[in-house]
Amino acid sequence: MATVFEQQGRDYFLRLFNGMADAVFIAECHSDGTPGQYIEVNDVACEMLQLSREQLLKLSPYQINRVALEDQSAYVTIIDDIRTSGKTLYKTELLSSGDRWIPVEIGSQLFELDGQNVFFSVVRDITLREKYEASIQTLVRSTVGLTGQECLEEIVRNLCDWLHVDGACIGVVHGDVLEVRASFLDGQYRSPTRLPVADTPFHQVLQGEFSIYPDNAMALFSASDFLPLKNISSFIGGPMFGHDQRVMGCVCAYSSQPLESVPHVEELLSVITSRAAAECERMHYVRELSRSEEKLRIIFNSTAEAIVGLDMQGEAVFCNPSAVNILGYTDEKELIGKNFCELIRPVDLNKSVFGLAACPFIAAIASGKKVTSEDEFFTHRDGHQIPVEYWGHPMNRDNQLVGGVMTFIDITRRKTLEKQLLHSQRMEAIGTLTGGIAHDFNNILTVISGYVGLLQSQLTDTPKILSKIMKIGEAAERGSQLTHGLLAYSRKTSEPSTPVDLNQLVLNVRDIFGQVIGEQIQLTLTLSTQQLVVLADTSQFEQVLVNLATNARDAMSAGGVLSIKTEKIEIDHSFCQTYGYGTPGLHALITVEDSGTGIPMEIQQKIFDPFFTTKDTGKGTGLGLAMVWGIVKQHKGYILVDSVIGEGSCFKIYLPMTSQWLPPQLTTVNDQLPGGDETVLLVEDDPLVRESTASILTTVGYRVVSSDCAEAALKILDQQDSNLALILSDVVMPGIKGTEFYQEIRKRTAIPIIFISGYTFDSLREQGLVREDVMLLNKPIQPRVLLTKIRETLDPG
């Protein structure tokens, strides 16, 4: 019975022994502990070495184990390890039939069999594993030091060699298209291309799965146009994953022949796809970095803001073209490596030069804090000071302060515009003041002129008294001219609307020039051959030319030349940008130039201020050029002055041209004061003006109903509307605006209205009083003019 069981156990052992996937060799153990002849091998061992069982049982490890054959000392060490620890694992090669060496991995241990020690060895063929490892090593060696396109091309070439296929490619997916970055086919590198993904083997790979079609791939994807070979048979592909674990592309290989059995093909492809993915991502980041650097380079080189990088010692390490240009240099090499503070010698608002230790840039670098200022100056290469606004920012690397980045802009133009704005605001403020003074003075002159006019008509038979009255009238007229000048300065005279030929206007005052400048000064006129038509008040502009000629005469006490030139020019945007004002378009330019003493630079900004004069006390009012400036501005023009001490002065006046042209209108004057017997409602808050105006009206027959305010006037209208023929009213009165007063009148009656104001048509237009049913008159007004306008209003036919 025991024999039966022993036989069954042996049969079971043999089935298990021969069923193992690895080769098994059992060798006897000599008394000295060394292996002897094989006493048992399994079928896999016979198959591995291509020897029969009988042949193998005649051999020992010393005949087929390369280590035992060629390195006795190493083999002794292996045997000692087995005896000491009971087992060992090592690599060697076994000699097979045909003298072929097979790489193997052997796990050996001492084993007791039938009362005797034996060497029990499990042997695994590692040929395929070593091929796989060799492929990986080849991949590493072949791509080490390679980047970009060169690296990808080496990968696809090696892939073709390892898999024995016709072609391979690496592609990055974008939507439904695979952008092939590297391709190798039939022994040649191919140009990058774009392939569709739909209905191709790529689609499955790009879902994140390995795809292997060892044969007949063309039949599976017969509708696809992607396949480089129309007779393709095999296809293998693996997905490339990005750092975010998303599929970014794939590595694929294909051939016209069926795919050979490749050991560890998925593991191999996984390593290749990882290497390719890493390089594709690196190339993407390099491209993005390059684009970003290019954008920064463009911004750095094209920005108008100067940028300078400084090290801890204040030396410039980089700068942009704007820094070079603003500071007056020609090349950045002139700044790089130089101490920036020594180059620019910054100064404060008081023009005090900062010492090197106190340089704000050096201080910013040392403190690691941001700095900014707009009240300092840098020194230009030619030595002049440039007003700048600058910012300093610390520059850190690895949390270590290494310097600073300084940015600055030239604010010369801004400072110029600020000065112009302040000057303009000062002129406007003074203009507002002078306009108010002129308005009040006009009321006084209206009273004087009114009574003078009445007395002149009543004292015709007393010539001595009349002559004195006329002197008063002349003084009032001079006062009127003064207020006219003040209003011209404040630009509160009416807007010119009459087309005038500028050349003819100059010719009209030529004789006056002769009287003004005298015989010691030569007058030269250079008039444009073209007609220069502008909208102008002739009398005002004649006053401009006479004032400029008078100033030129005073600057040429020993004689000289006064030149007046007219021409047509076109103002462009560059003119407007340079001077901070102006409207592009055609302009008439009149240039008045003298060869006199010139105007010092420090007072050129003040010459248009009212009451500013360099003449001795009593020899000038200081209103001449102020009136010139106001009249030119009122004409929507611009005046520029250019003067050098000892070389004379040049005034340039730009006036916008107009396409209008109207023939001059002639007027006639009737010596007799016109009158009438109608009733007039007179509304005036100034008692002197109200009384003098009422006297003028009653003298020529009118009946007058007077009111000192709008409220009282409206009550009179409610009571006597049918008896009134005309309303004669001031515009500016306490408690009510002229527009509101007009609207209240029109609610009650449609009778004619004449408004009289010490202000101008411009201000009345702003109030909405320029209407067809309203006549506007300016104070001071002569009695004859007032009465004539009343008559024209009452007798429109």
PDB file of N, CA and C in Angstrom, residues 230-306:
ATOM      1  N   LYS A 230      -1.019  52.898 -47.642  1.00  0.00           N
ATOM      2  CA  LYS A 230      -2.360  52.409 -47.917  1.00  0.00           C
ATOM      3  C   LYS A 230      -2.464  50.888 -47.734  1.00  0.00           C
ATOM      4  N   ASN A 231      -1.305  50.240 -47.823  1.00  0.00           N
ATOM      5  CA  ASN A 231      -1.321  48.776 -47.627  1.00  0.00           C
ATOM      6  C   ASN A 231      -0.859  48.410 -46.234  1.00  0.00           C
ATOM      7  N   ILE A 232      -1.128  49.327 -45.254  1.00  0.00           N
ATOM      8  CA  ILE A 232      -0.677  49.093 -43.880  1.00  0.00           C
ATOM      9  C   ILE A 232      -1.325  47.831 -43.324  1.00  0.00           C
ATOM     10  N   SER A 233      -0.547  47.140 -42.538  1.00  0.00           N
ATOM     11  CA  SER A 233      -1.047  45.904 -41.947  1.00  0.00           C
ATOM     12  C   SER A 233      -1.114  45.995 -40.429  1.00  0.00           C
ATOM     13  N   SER A 234      -0.039  46.503 -39.798  1.00  0.00           N
ATOM     14  CA  SER A 234       0.010  46.518 -38.338  1.00  0.00           C
ATOM     15  C   SER A 234       0.113  47.949 -37.809  1.00  0.00           C
ATOM     16  N   PHE A 235      -0.384  48.131 -36.601  1.00  0.00           N
ATOM     17  CA  PHE A 235      -0.382  49.455 -35.965  1.00  0.00           C
ATOM     18  C   PHE A 235      -0.256  49.260 -34.462  1.00  0.00           C
ATOM     19  N   ILE A 236       0.556  50.094 -33.839  1.00  0.00           N
ATOM     20  CA  ILE A 236       0.685  50.090 -32.389  1.00  0.00           C
ATOM     21  C   ILE A 236       0.816  51.530 -31.920  1.00  0.00           C
ATOM     22  N   GLY A 237       0.118  51.873 -30.858  1.00  0.00           N
ATOM     23  CA  GLY A 237       0.163  53.254 -30.377  1.00  0.00           C
ATOM     24  C   GLY A 237      -0.053  53.341 -28.879  1.00  0.00           C
ATOM     25  N   GLY A 238       0.580  54.349 -28.287  1.00  0.00           N
ATOM     26  CA  GLY A 238       0.420  54.587 -26.856  1.00  0.00           C
ATOM     27  C   GLY A 238       0.159  56.052 -26.589  1.00  0.00           C
ATOM     28  N   PRO A 239      -0.713  56.368 -25.618  1.00  0.00           N
ATOM     29  CA  PRO A 239      -1.038  57.776 -25.336  1.00  0.00           C
ATOM     30  C   PRO A 239       0.095  58.481 -24.586  1.00  0.00           C
ATOM     31  N   MET A 240       0.236  59.764 -24.852  1.00  0.00           N
ATOM     32  CA  MET A 240       1.154  60.611 -24.087  1.00  0.00           C
ATOM     33  C   MET A 240       0.330  61.408 -23.093  1.00  0.00           C
ATOM     34  N   PHE A 241       0.726  61.362 -21.830  1.00  0.00           N
ATOM     35  CA  PHE A 241       0.022  62.086 -20.781  1.00  0.00           C
ATOM     36  C   PHE A 241       0.843  63.298 -20.358  1.00  0.00           C
ATOM     37  N   GLY A 242       0.153  64.438 -20.183  1.00  0.00           N
ATOM     38  CA  GLY A 242       0.828  65.642 -19.716  1.00  0.00           C
ATOM     39  C   GLY A 242       0.984  65.634 -18.210  1.00  0.00           C
ATOM     40  N   HIS A 243       1.538  66.709 -17.683  1.00  0.00           N
ATOM     41  CA  HIS A 243       1.759  66.786 -16.240  1.00  0.00           C
ATOM     42  C   HIS A 243       0.451  66.783 -15.460  1.00  0.00           C
ATOM     43  N   ASP A 244      -0.650  67.162 -16.136  1.00  0.00           N
ATOM     44  CA  ASP A 244      -1.957  67.167 -15.485  1.00  0.00           C
ATOM     45  C   ASP A 244      -2.715  65.851 -15.685  1.00  0.00           C
ATOM     46  N   GLN A 245      -1.995  64.849 -16.235  1.00  0.00           N
ATOM     47  CA  GLN A 245      -2.544  63.507 -16.474  1.00  0.00           C
ATOM     48  C   GLN A 245      -3.616  63.496 -17.562  1.00  0.00           C
ATOM     49  N   ARG A 246      -3.676  64.536 -18.352  1.00  0.00           N
ATOM     50  CA  ARG A 246      -4.580  64.532 -19.504  1.00  0.00           C
ATOM     51  C   ARG A 246      -3.826  64.066 -20.737  1.00  0.00           C
ATOM     52  N   VAL A 247      -4.559  63.384 -21.643  1.00  0.00           N
ATOM     53  CA  VAL A 247      -3.932  62.925 -22.881  1.00  0.00           C
ATOM     54  C   VAL A 247      -3.584  64.135 -23.734  1.00  0.00           C
ATOM     55  N   MET A 248      -2.316  64.252 -24.082  1.00  0.00           N
ATOM     56  CA  MET A 248      -1.867  65.397 -24.880  1.00  0.00           C
ATOM     57  C   MET A 248      -1.470  65.000 -26.294  1.00  0.00           C
ATOM     58  N   GLY A 249      -1.354  63.677 -26.526  1.00  0.00           N
ATOM     59  CA  GLY A 249      -0.957  63.213 -27.852  1.00  0.00           C
ATOM     60  C   GLY A 249      -0.678  61.728 -27.818  1.00  0.00           C
ATOM     61  N   CYS A 250       0.118  61.257 -28.791  1.00  0.00           N
ATOM     62  CA  CYS A 250       0.393  59.829 -28.840  1.00  0.00           C
ATOM     63  C   CYS A 250       1.691  59.559 -29.583  1.00  0.00           C
ATOM     64  N   VAL A 251       2.217  58.329 -29.337  1.00  0.00           N
ATOM     65  CA  VAL A 251       3.360  57.804 -30.082  1.00  0.00           C
ATOM     66  C   VAL A 251       2.867  56.558 -30.792  1.00  0.00           C
ATOM     67  N   CYS A 252       3.040  56.493 -32.109  1.00  0.00           N
ATOM     68  CA  CYS A 252       2.490  55.384 -32.880  1.00  0.00           C
ATOM     69  C   CYS A 252       3.536  54.817 -33.836  1.00  0.00           C
ATOM     70  N   ALA A 253       3.368  53.532 -34.166  1.00  0.00           N
ATOM     71  CA  ALA A 253       4.225  52.872 -35.156  1.00  0.00           C
ATOM     72  C   ALA A 253       3.342  52.033 -36.059  1.00  0.00           C
ATOM     73  N   TYR A 254       3.778  51.837 -37.311  1.00  0.00           N
ATOM     74  CA  TYR A 254       2.949  51.121 -38.280  1.00  0.00           C
ATOM     75  C   TYR A 254       3.864  50.494 -39.318  1.00  0.00           C
ATOM     76  N   SER A 255       3.317  49.459 -39.941  1.00  0.00           N
ATOM     77  CA  SER A 255       4.132  48.726 -40.909  1.00  0.00           C
ATOM     78  C   SER A 255       3.243  48.040 -41.927  1.00  0.00           C
ATOM     79  N   SER A 256       3.820  47.721 -43.066  1.00  0.00           N
ATOM     80  CA  SER A 256       3.092  46.981 -44.101  1.00  0.00           C
ATOM     81  C   SER A 256       3.110  45.481 -43.822  1.00  0.00           C
ATOM     82  N   GLN A 257       3.904  45.070 -42.844  1.00  0.00           N
ATOM     83  CA  GLN A 257       3.992  43.658 -42.464  1.00  0.00           C
ATOM     84  C   GLN A 257       3.350  43.453 -41.090  1.00  0.00           C
ATOM     85  N   PRO A 258       2.944  42.240 -40.794  1.00  0.00           N
ATOM     86  CA  PRO A 258       2.412  41.954 -39.450  1.00  0.00           C
ATOM     87  C   PRO A 258       3.455  42.263 -38.388  1.00  0.00           C
ATOM     88  N   LEU A 259       2.973  42.693 -37.236  1.00  0.00           N
ATOM     89  CA  LEU A 259       3.867  43.075 -36.155  1.00  0.00           C
ATOM     90  C   LEU A 259       4.498  41.860 -35.520  1.00  0.00           C
ATOM     91  N   GLU A 260       5.848  41.879 -35.397  1.00  0.00           N
ATOM     92  CA  GLU A 260       6.542  40.786 -34.735  1.00  0.00           C
ATOM     93  C   GLU A 260       6.244  40.810 -33.244  1.00  0.00           C
ATOM     94  N   SER A 261       6.392  39.634 -32.619  1.00  0.00           N
ATOM     95  CA  SER A 261       6.206  39.565 -31.171  1.00  0.00           C
ATOM     96  C   SER A 261       7.341  40.328 -30.492  1.00  0.00           C
ATOM     97  N   VAL A 262       6.980  41.330 -29.746  1.00  0.00           N
ATOM     98  CA  VAL A 262       7.975  42.179 -29.081  1.00  0.00           C
ATOM     99  C   VAL A 262       7.779  42.038 -27.579  1.00  0.00           C
ATOM    100  N   PRO A 263       8.820  41.655 -26.844  1.00  0.00           N
ATOM    101  CA  PRO A 263       8.658  41.490 -25.390  1.00  0.00           C
ATOM    102  C   PRO A 263       8.413  42.820 -24.696  1.00  0.00           C
ATOM    103  N   HIS A 264       7.550  42.771 -23.731  1.00  0.00           N
ATOM    104  CA  HIS A 264       7.290  43.953 -22.906  1.00  0.00           C
ATOM    105  C   HIS A 264       6.950  45.172 -23.772  1.00  0.00           C
ATOM    106  N   VAL A 265       6.183  44.949 -24.851  1.00  0.00           N
ATOM    107  CA  VAL A 265       5.956  46.039 -25.802  1.00  0.00           C
ATOM    108  C   VAL A 265       5.214  47.212 -25.156  1.00  0.00           C
ATOM    109  N   GLU A 266       4.225  46.911 -24.296  1.00  0.00           N
ATOM    110  CA  GLU A 266       3.495  48.002 -23.669  1.00  0.00           C
ATOM    111  C   GLU A 266       4.369  48.760 -22.682  1.00  0.00           C
ATOM    112  N   GLU A 267       5.193  47.994 -21.915  1.00  0.00           N
ATOM    113  CA  GLU A 267       6.101  48.669 -20.989  1.00  0.00           C
ATOM    114  C   GLU A 267       7.084  49.560 -21.744  1.00  0.00           C
ATOM    115  N   LEU A 268       7.609  48.997 -22.869  1.00  0.00           N
ATOM    116  CA  LEU A 268       8.541  49.769 -23.680  1.00  0.00           C
ATOM    117  C   LEU A 268       7.878  51.032 -24.228  1.00  0.00           C
ATOM    118  N   LEU A 269       6.670  50.874 -24.754  1.00  0.00           N
ATOM    119  CA  LEU A 269       5.966  52.023 -25.326  1.00  0.00           C
ATOM    120  C   LEU A 269       5.606  53.030 -24.246  1.00  0.00           C
ATOM    121  N   SER A 270       5.331  52.524 -23.036  1.00  0.00           N
ATOM    122  CA  SER A 270       5.002  53.431 -21.933  1.00  0.00           C
ATOM    123  C   SER A 270       6.187  54.323 -21.597  1.00  0.00           C
ATOM    124  N   VAL A 271       7.389  53.726 -21.581  1.00  0.00           N
ATOM    125  CA  VAL A 271       8.594  54.517 -21.311  1.00  0.00           C
ATOM    126  C   VAL A 271       8.819  55.543 -22.420  1.00  0.00           C
ATOM    127  N   ILE A 272       8.630  55.104 -23.669  1.00  0.00           N
ATOM    128  CA  ILE A 272       8.849  56.012 -24.807  1.00  0.00           C
ATOM    129  C   ILE A 272       7.852  57.165 -24.797  1.00  0.00           C
ATOM    130  N   THR A 273       6.565  56.846 -24.526  1.00  0.00           N
ATOM    131  CA  THR A 273       5.567  57.914 -24.506  1.00  0.00           C
ATOM    132  C   THR A 273       5.843  58.914 -23.383  1.00  0.00           C
ATOM    133  N   SER A 274       6.335  58.412 -22.245  1.00  0.00           N
ATOM    134  CA  SER A 274       6.665  59.321 -21.136  1.00  0.00           C
ATOM    135  C   SER A 274       7.783  60.270 -21.536  1.00  0.00           C
ATOM    136  N   ARG A 275       8.824  59.697 -22.181  1.00  0.00           N
ATOM    137  CA  ARG A 275       9.947  60.547 -22.620  1.00  0.00           C
ATOM    138  C   ARG A 275       9.493  61.540 -23.684  1.00  0.00           C
ATOM    139  N   ALA A 276       8.684  61.084 -24.631  1.00  0.00           N
ATOM    140  CA  ALA A 276       8.203  61.973 -25.695  1.00  0.00           C
ATOM    141  C   ALA A 276       7.284  63.057 -25.142  1.00  0.00           C
ATOM    142  N   ALA A 277       6.406  62.669 -24.202  1.00  0.00           N
ATOM    143  CA  ALA A 277       5.490  63.642 -23.602  1.00  0.00           C
ATOM    144  C   ALA A 277       6.258  64.724 -22.859  1.00  0.00           C
ATOM    145  N   ALA A 278       7.270  64.278 -22.090  1.00  0.00           N
ATOM    146  CA  ALA A 278       8.062  65.255 -21.343  1.00  0.00           C
ATOM    147  C   ALA A 278       8.736  66.249 -22.282  1.00  0.00           C
ATOM    148  N   GLU A 279       9.246  65.722 -23.412  1.00  0.00           N
ATOM    149  CA  GLU A 279       9.933  66.626 -24.355  1.00  0.00           C
ATOM    150  C   GLU A 279       8.945  67.529 -25.087  1.00  0.00           C
ATOM    151  N   CYS A 280       7.785  67.003 -25.441  1.00  0.00           N
ATOM    152  CA  CYS A 280       6.774  67.848 -26.108  1.00  0.00           C
ATOM    153  C   CYS A 280       6.301  68.960 -25.188  1.00  0.00           C
ATOM    154  N   GLU A 281       6.094  68.614 -23.904  1.00  0.00           N
ATOM    155  CA  GLU A 281       5.690  69.644 -22.949  1.00  0.00           C
ATOM    156  C   GLU A 281       6.805  70.668 -22.772  1.00  0.00           C
ATOM    157  N   ARG A 282       8.044  70.181 -22.687  1.00  0.00           N
ATOM    158  CA  ARG A 282       9.159  71.102 -22.546  1.00  0.00           C
ATOM    159  C   ARG A 282       9.246  72.029 -23.752  1.00  0.00           C
ATOM    160  N   MET A 283       9.056  71.476 -24.955  1.00  0.00           N
ATOM    161  CA  MET A 283       9.081  72.309 -26.171  1.00  0.00           C
ATOM    162  C   MET A 283       7.960  73.333 -26.149  1.00  0.00           C
ATOM    163  N   HIS A 284       6.779  72.903 -25.652  1.00  0.00           N
ATOM    164  CA  HIS A 284       5.650  73.843 -25.556  1.00  0.00           C
ATOM    165  C   HIS A 284       5.985  74.988 -24.599  1.00  0.00           C
ATOM    166  N   TYR A 285       6.537  74.632 -23.444  1.00  0.00           N
ATOM    167  CA  TYR A 285       6.869  75.679 -22.471  1.00  0.00           C
ATOM    168  C   TYR A 285       7.978  76.584 -22.988  1.00  0.00           C
ATOM    169  N   VAL A 286       8.924  75.994 -23.723  1.00  0.00           N
ATOM    170  CA  VAL A 286       9.993  76.807 -24.308  1.00  0.00           C
ATOM    171  C   VAL A 286       9.420  77.785 -25.325  1.00  0.00           C
ATOM    172  N   ARG A 287       8.463  77.291 -26.158  1.00  0.00           N
ATOM    173  CA  ARG A 287       7.832  78.183 -27.142  1.00  0.00           C
ATOM    174  C   ARG A 287       7.047  79.286 -26.449  1.00  0.00           C
ATOM    175  N   GLU A 288       6.276  78.896 -25.412  1.00  0.00           N
ATOM    176  CA  GLU A 288       5.504  79.895 -24.680  1.00  0.00           C
ATOM    177  C   GLU A 288       6.424  80.902 -23.990  1.00  0.00           C
ATOM    178  N   LEU A 289       7.508  80.376 -23.414  1.00  0.00           N
ATOM    179  CA  LEU A 289       8.468  81.267 -22.766  1.00  0.00           C
ATOM    180  C   LEU A 289       9.105  82.195 -23.779  1.00  0.00           C
ATOM    181  N   SER A 290       9.405  81.650 -24.953  1.00  0.00           N
ATOM    182  CA  SER A 290      10.010  82.471 -26.005  1.00  0.00           C
ATOM    183  C   SER A 290       9.038  83.558 -26.458  1.00  0.00           C
ATOM    184  N   ARG A 291       7.742  83.166 -26.619  1.00  0.00           N
ATOM    185  CA  ARG A 291       6.742  84.163 -27.003  1.00  0.00           C
ATOM    186  C   ARG A 291       6.600  85.230 -25.931  1.00  0.00           C
ATOM    187  N   SER A 292       6.573  84.769 -24.670  1.00  0.00           N
ATOM    188  CA  SER A 292       6.455  85.723 -23.567  1.00  0.00           C
ATOM    189  C   SER A 292       7.658  86.651 -23.518  1.00  0.00           C
ATOM    190  N   GLU A 293       8.851  86.069 -23.703  1.00  0.00           N
ATOM    191  CA  GLU A 293      10.061  86.895 -23.697  1.00  0.00           C
ATOM    192  C   GLU A 293      10.052  87.874 -24.859  1.00  0.00           C
ATOM    193  N   GLU A 294       9.527  87.428 -26.008  1.00  0.00           N
ATOM    194  CA  GLU A 294       9.469  88.321 -27.165  1.00  0.00           C
ATOM    195  C   GLU A 294       8.504  89.470 -26.911  1.00  0.00           C
ATOM    196  N   LYS A 295       7.358  89.145 -26.281  1.00  0.00           N
ATOM    197  CA  LYS A 295       6.410  90.208 -25.936  1.00  0.00           C
ATOM    198  C   LYS A 295       7.051  91.199 -24.972  1.00  0.00           C
ATOM    199  N   LEU A 296       7.725  90.644 -23.950  1.00  0.00           N
ATOM    200  CA  LEU A 296       8.389  91.524 -22.981  1.00  0.00           C
ATOM    201  C   LEU A 296       9.473  92.348 -23.651  1.00  0.00           C
ATOM    202  N   ARG A 297      10.193  91.708 -24.600  1.00  0.00           N
ATOM    203  CA  ARG A 297      11.253  92.426 -25.312  1.00  0.00           C
ATOM    204  C   ARG A 297      10.662  93.576 -26.131  1.00  0.00           C
ATOM    205  N   ILE A 298       9.537  93.306 -26.786  1.00  0.00           N
ATOM    206  CA  ILE A 298       8.890  94.349 -27.589  1.00  0.00           C
ATOM    207  C   ILE A 298       8.434  95.492 -26.695  1.00  0.00           C
ATOM    208  N   ILE A 299       7.784  95.121 -25.573  1.00  0.00           N
ATOM    209  CA  ILE A 299       7.327  96.156 -24.633  1.00  0.00           C
ATOM    210  C   ILE A 299       8.520  96.924 -24.080  1.00  0.00           C
ATOM    211  N   PHE A 300       9.557  96.187 -23.671  1.00  0.00           N
ATOM    212  CA  PHE A 300      10.750  96.798 -23.080  1.00  0.00           C
ATOM    213  C   PHE A 300      11.399  97.783 -24.054  1.00  0.00           C
ATOM    214  N   ASN A 301      11.461  97.387 -25.331  1.00  0.00           N
ATOM    215  CA  ASN A 301      12.158  98.219 -26.315  1.00  0.00           C
ATOM    216  C   ASN A 301      11.291  99.314 -26.921  1.00  0.00           C
ATOM    217  N   SER A 302       9.962  99.162 -26.838  1.00  0.00           N
ATOM    218  CA  SER A 302       9.099 100.136 -27.512  1.00  0.00           C
ATOM    219  C   SER A 302       8.396 101.100 -26.559  1.00  0.00           C
ATOM    220  N   THR A 303       8.380 100.794 -25.250  1.00  0.00           N
ATOM    221  CA  THR A 303       7.687 101.691 -24.330  1.00  0.00           C
ATOM    222  C   THR A 303       8.393 103.042 -24.260  1.00  0.00           C
ATOM    223  N   ALA A 304       7.606 104.085 -24.098  1.00  0.00           N
ATOM    224  CA  ALA A 304       8.177 105.426 -23.972  1.00  0.00           C
ATOM    225  C   ALA A 304       8.789 105.647 -22.598  1.00  0.00           C
ATOM    226  N   GLU A 305       8.485 104.765 -21.672  1.00  0.00           N
ATOM    227  CA  GLU A 305       9.011 104.881 -20.317  1.00  0.00           C
ATOM    228  C   GLU A 305      10.417 104.295 -20.257  1.00  0.00           C
ATOM    229  N   ALA A 306      11.346 105.052 -19.706  1.00  0.00           N
ATOM    230  CA  ALA A 306      12.723 104.580 -19.585  1.00  0.00           C
ATOM    231  C   ALA A 306      12.816 103.539 -18.470  1.00  0.00           C
TER     232      ALA A 306
END
